[in-house]
Coordinates of C-alpha atoms in Angstrom, one line a residue:
M1 CA 54.6 41.2 67.2
L2 CA 56.4 39.8 70.5
N3 CA 59.8 41.2 71.9
N4 CA 63.1 39.2 70.8
L5 CA 64.7 37.7 73.6
T6 CA 68.6 38.6 74.1
C7 CA 69.5 35.5 76.0
F8 CA 67.0 32.6 76.9
A9 CA 68.4 30.4 79.5
F10 CA 66.5 27.4 78.1
T11 CA 65.3 26.8 74.6
P12 CA 62.4 24.3 74.2
E13 CA 62.2 21.9 71.3
Q14 CA 58.3 22.0 71.9
I15 CA 55.9 24.0 73.6
V16 CA 52.5 22.0 75.0
F17 CA 49.5 23.8 76.5
F18 CA 46.8 22.4 78.8
G19 CA 44.1 24.6 80.4
D20 CA 40.6 26.2 79.3
S21 CA 39.1 28.8 77.1
L22 CA 41.8 31.2 78.0
S23 CA 44.2 29.0 76.3
D24 CA 41.9 26.9 73.5
N25 CA 42.6 27.8 69.9
G26 CA 39.5 26.1 68.6
N27 CA 39.6 22.8 70.2
L28 CA 35.9 22.8 71.5
Y29 CA 34.8 24.7 68.6
H30 CA 36.0 21.7 66.4
L31 CA 34.9 19.1 69.0
L32 CA 31.6 20.6 68.9
L33 CA 31.1 20.8 65.1
K34 CA 31.7 24.4 65.3
I35 CA 28.9 25.2 67.3
I36 CA 30.4 26.7 70.5
P37 CA 31.7 29.3 70.6
K38 CA 30.0 30.2 67.1
S39 CA 32.4 32.4 64.7
P40 CA 31.6 35.0 64.0
P41 CA 31.0 36.5 66.6
Y42 CA 34.0 34.7 68.1
F43 CA 37.3 34.7 66.2
E44 CA 37.7 31.3 64.7
G45 CA 36.6 29.3 67.3
R46 CA 38.5 31.1 70.1
F47 CA 36.5 32.6 73.1
S48 CA 37.8 36.1 72.3
N49 CA 37.9 38.4 69.0
G50 CA 41.6 37.2 68.2
P51 CA 44.5 34.6 69.1
T52 CA 45.0 33.6 72.6
W53 CA 48.1 34.2 74.5
A54 CA 49.1 30.5 74.1
E55 CA 49.3 31.0 70.3
N56 CA 51.1 34.1 70.4
L57 CA 53.9 32.7 72.4
G58 CA 53.7 29.4 70.4
T59 CA 53.8 31.6 67.2
Y60 CA 56.6 33.8 68.5
F61 CA 58.9 30.6 69.2
Y62 CA 58.0 28.9 65.9
N63 CA 58.9 32.3 64.0
Q64 CA 62.2 32.5 65.7
F65 CA 63.6 29.0 66.6
Y66 CA 61.1 27.1 64.3
I67 CA 59.8 25.3 67.6
D68 CA 56.4 23.7 67.3
Y69 CA 53.8 23.8 69.6
K70 CA 50.6 22.0 70.5
I71 CA 47.5 23.2 72.5
Y72 CA 45.4 20.7 74.3
A73 CA 43.3 22.9 76.0
Y74 CA 39.5 23.1 75.9
G75 CA 36.9 25.7 76.6
G76 CA 35.0 24.8 79.6
A77 CA 37.4 22.4 80.8
T78 CA 37.6 22.1 84.7
A79 CA 40.5 21.0 87.0
I80 CA 38.7 18.4 88.5
L81 CA 35.6 16.3 88.2
H82 CA 32.2 18.0 88.9
T83 CA 29.2 16.1 88.6
P84 CA 25.9 18.2 89.2
T85 CA 23.8 15.3 87.4
D86 CA 24.2 11.8 87.0
K87 CA 26.7 12.4 84.2
F88 CA 29.6 15.1 83.9
I89 CA 28.8 17.9 81.5
A90 CA 31.9 19.6 81.3
P91 CA 33.6 19.2 77.9
M92 CA 37.1 18.1 79.2
T93 CA 39.1 18.0 82.3
L94 CA 42.6 18.5 83.0
E95 CA 43.4 14.8 83.3
N96 CA 41.8 14.0 79.8
E97 CA 44.0 16.7 78.6
I98 CA 47.0 14.9 80.2
N99 CA 45.9 11.4 79.3
Q100 CA 45.3 12.5 75.8
Y101 CA 48.9 14.0 75.5
T102 CA 50.4 11.0 77.1
F103 CA 48.7 8.8 74.6
D104 CA 50.2 11.2 71.5
S105 CA 53.6 11.3 72.8
I106 CA 54.3 7.6 74.0
F107 CA 57.6 7.8 72.3
K108 CA 58.7 11.5 72.7
N109 CA 61.6 12.5 74.6
K110 CA 59.9 15.0 77.0
H111 CA 63.1 16.6 78.7
A112 CA 63.4 19.4 76.3
V113 CA 59.5 20.2 76.2
L114 CA 58.3 23.3 78.1
Y115 CA 54.8 22.4 79.4
A116 CA 52.3 25.4 80.2
I117 CA 49.3 24.7 82.6
W118 CA 46.7 27.4 83.3
I119 CA 43.2 26.1 84.4
G120 CA 40.7 26.3 87.2
G121 CA 38.4 29.1 86.7
N122 CA 35.8 26.9 85.3
D123 CA 35.7 25.0 88.6
Y124 CA 35.1 28.1 90.6
L125 CA 32.5 29.6 88.2
F126 CA 30.8 26.4 88.2
D127 CA 30.7 26.3 91.8
A128 CA 29.8 29.8 92.2
T129 CA 26.8 29.5 90.5
T130 CA 25.2 26.2 91.9
N131 CA 23.1 26.1 94.8
D132 CA 25.3 22.9 96.2
I133 CA 28.5 24.6 96.8
P134 CA 31.4 22.6 98.9
S135 CA 33.4 24.8 101.3
R136 CA 36.1 27.0 99.8
E137 CA 38.9 25.1 101.4
I138 CA 37.7 21.9 100.1
L139 CA 37.1 23.0 96.5
T140 CA 40.6 25.1 96.3
N141 CA 42.4 22.0 97.9
K142 CA 41.0 19.7 95.3
V143 CA 41.8 22.0 92.2
V144 CA 45.3 23.0 93.2
A145 CA 46.0 19.2 94.0
K146 CA 44.9 18.1 90.6
I147 CA 47.3 21.0 89.0
I148 CA 50.1 19.5 91.0
W149 CA 49.2 15.9 90.0
S150 CA 49.4 17.1 86.3
I151 CA 52.7 18.5 86.9
E152 CA 53.9 15.3 88.8
T153 CA 52.5 13.0 86.1
L154 CA 54.6 14.8 83.4
I155 CA 57.4 14.8 85.8
S156 CA 57.1 10.9 85.9
Q157 CA 57.0 11.1 82.1
G158 CA 60.8 12.8 81.9
A159 CA 59.4 16.5 82.0
K160 CA 61.7 19.0 83.2
H161 CA 60.3 22.2 82.4
F162 CA 57.1 24.1 83.2
L163 CA 55.3 27.4 82.7
I164 CA 52.6 27.7 85.4
L165 CA 50.0 30.6 85.8
N166 CA 48.0 31.3 88.5
M167 CA 44.3 32.4 89.0
P168 CA 43.4 35.8 87.9
D169 CA 41.0 37.7 90.3
L170 CA 37.7 36.5 88.8
S171 CA 35.9 39.3 90.9
F172 CA 36.8 41.8 88.3
T173 CA 35.0 40.1 85.9
P174 CA 31.7 41.5 84.4
F175 CA 30.1 38.0 85.0
A176 CA 30.9 38.5 88.8
K177 CA 29.5 41.8 89.2
T178 CA 26.3 41.0 87.2
N179 CA 25.6 37.9 89.4
G180 CA 26.4 39.3 92.7
L181 CA 29.7 37.0 93.1
V182 CA 32.1 39.5 93.6
D183 CA 33.3 38.5 97.0
K184 CA 33.1 34.8 96.4
L185 CA 34.9 34.8 93.5
H186 CA 37.6 37.1 95.1
D187 CA 38.0 34.8 98.1
L188 CA 38.4 31.5 95.7
S189 CA 40.9 33.5 93.5
V190 CA 43.0 34.6 96.6
L191 CA 42.4 31.1 98.2
H192 CA 43.6 29.2 95.3
N193 CA 46.6 31.5 94.4
R194 CA 47.8 31.2 98.4
K195 CA 47.6 27.3 98.1
L196 CA 49.2 27.3 94.5
D197 CA 52.1 29.5 95.7
A198 CA 52.8 27.0 98.6
E199 CA 52.5 23.9 96.6
M200 CA 54.9 25.4 93.9
I201 CA 57.4 26.1 96.6
N202 CA 57.1 22.3 97.6
L203 CA 57.8 21.2 94.0
K204 CA 60.6 23.1 93.5
N205 CA 62.3 21.6 96.9
S206 CA 61.1 18.3 95.9
Y207 CA 62.5 18.3 92.2
P208 CA 65.6 20.5 92.1
K209 CA 66.6 19.5 88.3
V210 CA 63.3 20.8 87.3
Q211 CA 62.8 24.1 86.0
F212 CA 59.6 26.3 87.1
T213 CA 58.3 29.6 85.6
Y214 CA 55.7 30.6 87.9
I215 CA 53.7 33.6 86.5
D216 CA 51.7 36.0 88.8
I217 CA 48.6 36.6 86.4
Y218 CA 46.6 37.6 89.4
K219 CA 49.1 40.5 89.8
I220 CA 49.6 41.5 86.2
L221 CA 45.6 41.7 85.5
N222 CA 44.8 43.5 88.6
E223 CA 47.4 45.9 87.6
L224 CA 46.0 46.2 84.0
I225 CA 42.6 46.6 85.4
T226 CA 43.4 49.5 87.8
D227 CA 46.5 51.0 85.9
P228 CA 45.8 50.6 82.1
G229 CA 47.8 53.6 81.3
K230 CA 50.8 51.9 82.7
F231 CA 50.6 49.1 79.9
N232 CA 49.2 51.2 77.2
D233 CA 52.5 53.1 77.3
M234 CA 54.6 50.0 77.9
Y235 CA 52.8 47.8 75.1
H236 CA 51.9 50.7 72.9
V237 CA 47.9 49.7 73.1
N238 CA 45.0 51.8 74.2
I239 CA 42.8 50.2 76.8
T240 CA 40.2 52.6 78.3
D241 CA 37.5 50.0 79.4
T242 CA 38.3 48.2 82.4
V243 CA 34.9 47.4 83.5
H244 CA 32.5 46.5 80.7
A245 CA 32.5 43.9 78.0
C246 CA 32.6 44.8 74.6
W247 CA 29.5 42.4 74.1
E248 CA 27.4 44.1 76.3
G249 CA 24.0 42.4 77.7
G250 CA 24.6 42.3 81.5
Y251 CA 22.5 39.1 81.9
T252 CA 22.7 37.0 85.1
F253 CA 23.6 33.4 84.7
A254 CA 20.1 32.6 85.5
R255 CA 18.6 34.9 82.9
T256 CA 21.1 33.6 80.2
I257 CA 19.8 30.2 81.0
E258 CA 16.1 31.3 80.5
E259 CA 17.5 33.0 76.9
I260 CA 18.8 29.8 75.9
N261 CA 15.8 27.8 76.7
R262 CA 13.7 30.2 75.2
D263 CA 15.8 29.6 71.9
G264 CA 14.7 26.2 71.2
N265 CA 17.5 25.2 69.1
L266 CA 19.7 23.7 71.8
N267 CA 17.9 20.2 71.8
Q268 CA 18.2 20.0 67.9
L269 CA 22.0 21.3 68.3
S270 CA 22.6 18.7 70.8
R271 CA 21.0 15.8 68.7
D272 CA 22.8 17.0 65.6
S273 CA 26.3 17.1 67.4
H274 CA 25.7 14.0 69.5
F275 CA 27.2 15.8 72.5
P276 CA 25.2 16.8 75.7
L277 CA 25.0 20.5 74.9
N278 CA 22.3 21.1 77.0
G279 CA 24.2 20.0 80.2
M280 CA 27.4 21.6 79.0
I281 CA 26.1 24.9 78.5
R282 CA 23.6 25.1 81.7
Y283 CA 26.5 24.1 84.0
S284 CA 29.2 25.8 82.5
P285 CA 28.8 29.7 83.0
A286 CA 31.8 30.3 80.3
L287 CA 30.2 28.3 77.7
A288 CA 26.7 29.7 78.6
E289 CA 28.2 33.0 78.1
S290 CA 29.7 32.4 74.5
F291 CA 25.8 30.6 73.7
R292 CA 24.4 34.2 74.9
V293 CA 26.8 36.1 72.7
N294 CA 26.0 33.7 69.8
L295 CA 22.0 34.2 70.5
A296 CA 22.6 38.1 70.6
F297 CA 24.4 37.9 67.4
N298 CA 21.5 36.1 65.6
R299 CA 19.4 38.7 66.8
G300 CA 21.4 41.1 64.8
L301 CA 23.0 42.8 67.9
M302 CA 26.7 43.7 67.4
P303 CA 30.0 44.3 69.8
C304 CA 31.3 47.4 70.4
N305 CA 33.2 49.1 67.4
N306 CA 36.4 49.5 69.3
A307 CA 37.3 46.2 71.0
D308 CA 40.9 47.0 71.3
E309 CA 40.1 49.5 74.0
Y310 CA 38.6 46.8 76.1
I311 CA 39.6 44.5 78.7
F312 CA 36.7 42.2 78.3
W313 CA 35.3 40.7 75.0
D314 CA 32.4 39.2 76.7
Q315 CA 31.2 38.8 80.5
I316 CA 34.2 36.3 81.2
H317 CA 36.7 36.1 78.4
P318 CA 39.4 38.7 77.6
T319 CA 40.2 40.3 74.3
K320 CA 43.1 39.8 72.0
I321 CA 44.6 42.7 73.1
V322 CA 44.8 41.4 76.6
H323 CA 45.9 37.9 75.2
Y324 CA 48.9 40.2 73.3
I325 CA 50.2 41.7 76.5
L326 CA 49.9 38.7 78.6
A327 CA 51.9 36.9 75.7
E328 CA 54.4 39.6 75.9
Y329 CA 54.5 39.9 79.8
I330 CA 55.2 35.9 80.0
L331 CA 57.8 35.8 77.2
E332 CA 59.9 38.9 79.0
N333 CA 59.6 36.7 82.3
L334 CA 60.3 33.2 81.0
N335 CA 64.0 35.1 80.4
L336 CA 63.6 36.5 83.7
N337 CA 62.7 33.3 85.5
I338 CA 64.1 30.3 84.2
T339 CA 67.3 29.3 85.4

């Protein structure tokens, strides 16, 4: 249960979330006819074993204030357009999500809506596993610029309140360690946050009447991984494994693709769903990982029996306990940071 707020400087009329699998509450699952992520072993279309931080936060505001929330996040979504083939294969981009919301809310007053944006991880996972990698400066510039574009687009439509989350250290994921990408993903995470920090300062100066809450996810997750006991005491949880995934396997991305190819069902699933699942999965580590877990589940394998003690559900995505902690932390900092 999320903590109560004693004084909240701004009470929104609605909360709208944009992002990727870390915020998706089943959008991709329903778009792809319940193929990815398969449920079970994933929880009702979430890329975890329970509700996401966005749902936890939204549910709190609904229960306390009857405030509605809407999630536009999609698993596998990227901030920018990536074209490894002649067709783009990510299921969604940030711009797609913003455009869909704009269409849905043409006549809506946006002054009292809180907009939450958390995206970029798939851009870095995507490029870290391909041979044709742009310079880290160019890639991070583009990703951060698109995030700022989304904020300014919403401001131009009347938005006044934002919740922005920076990049966790992707090098801590089991995926990074299994694939030898620790240094690369650490550098990308740090560079992304350095640039986003600077741009957020510029935004605050450029739009003094707009309220921004900027959450340092990098810091909070690093502290959770290095000192879980602190958070166990604070949030009454019992995290003990900060290294391994509850769904073990340890396959490299290349090995995962080999497993998917051997399965032989992907082409049929693509035909049945009328979506290019082959491309989506082969070029998206997050989607490939969820499909790998599905294959393992179909072979009779099971996850750990104590998932609440783990940070990672699979090699990329956190458990529901981590989502719970993030929602608690963000709620506390909304109270502190919104002025």
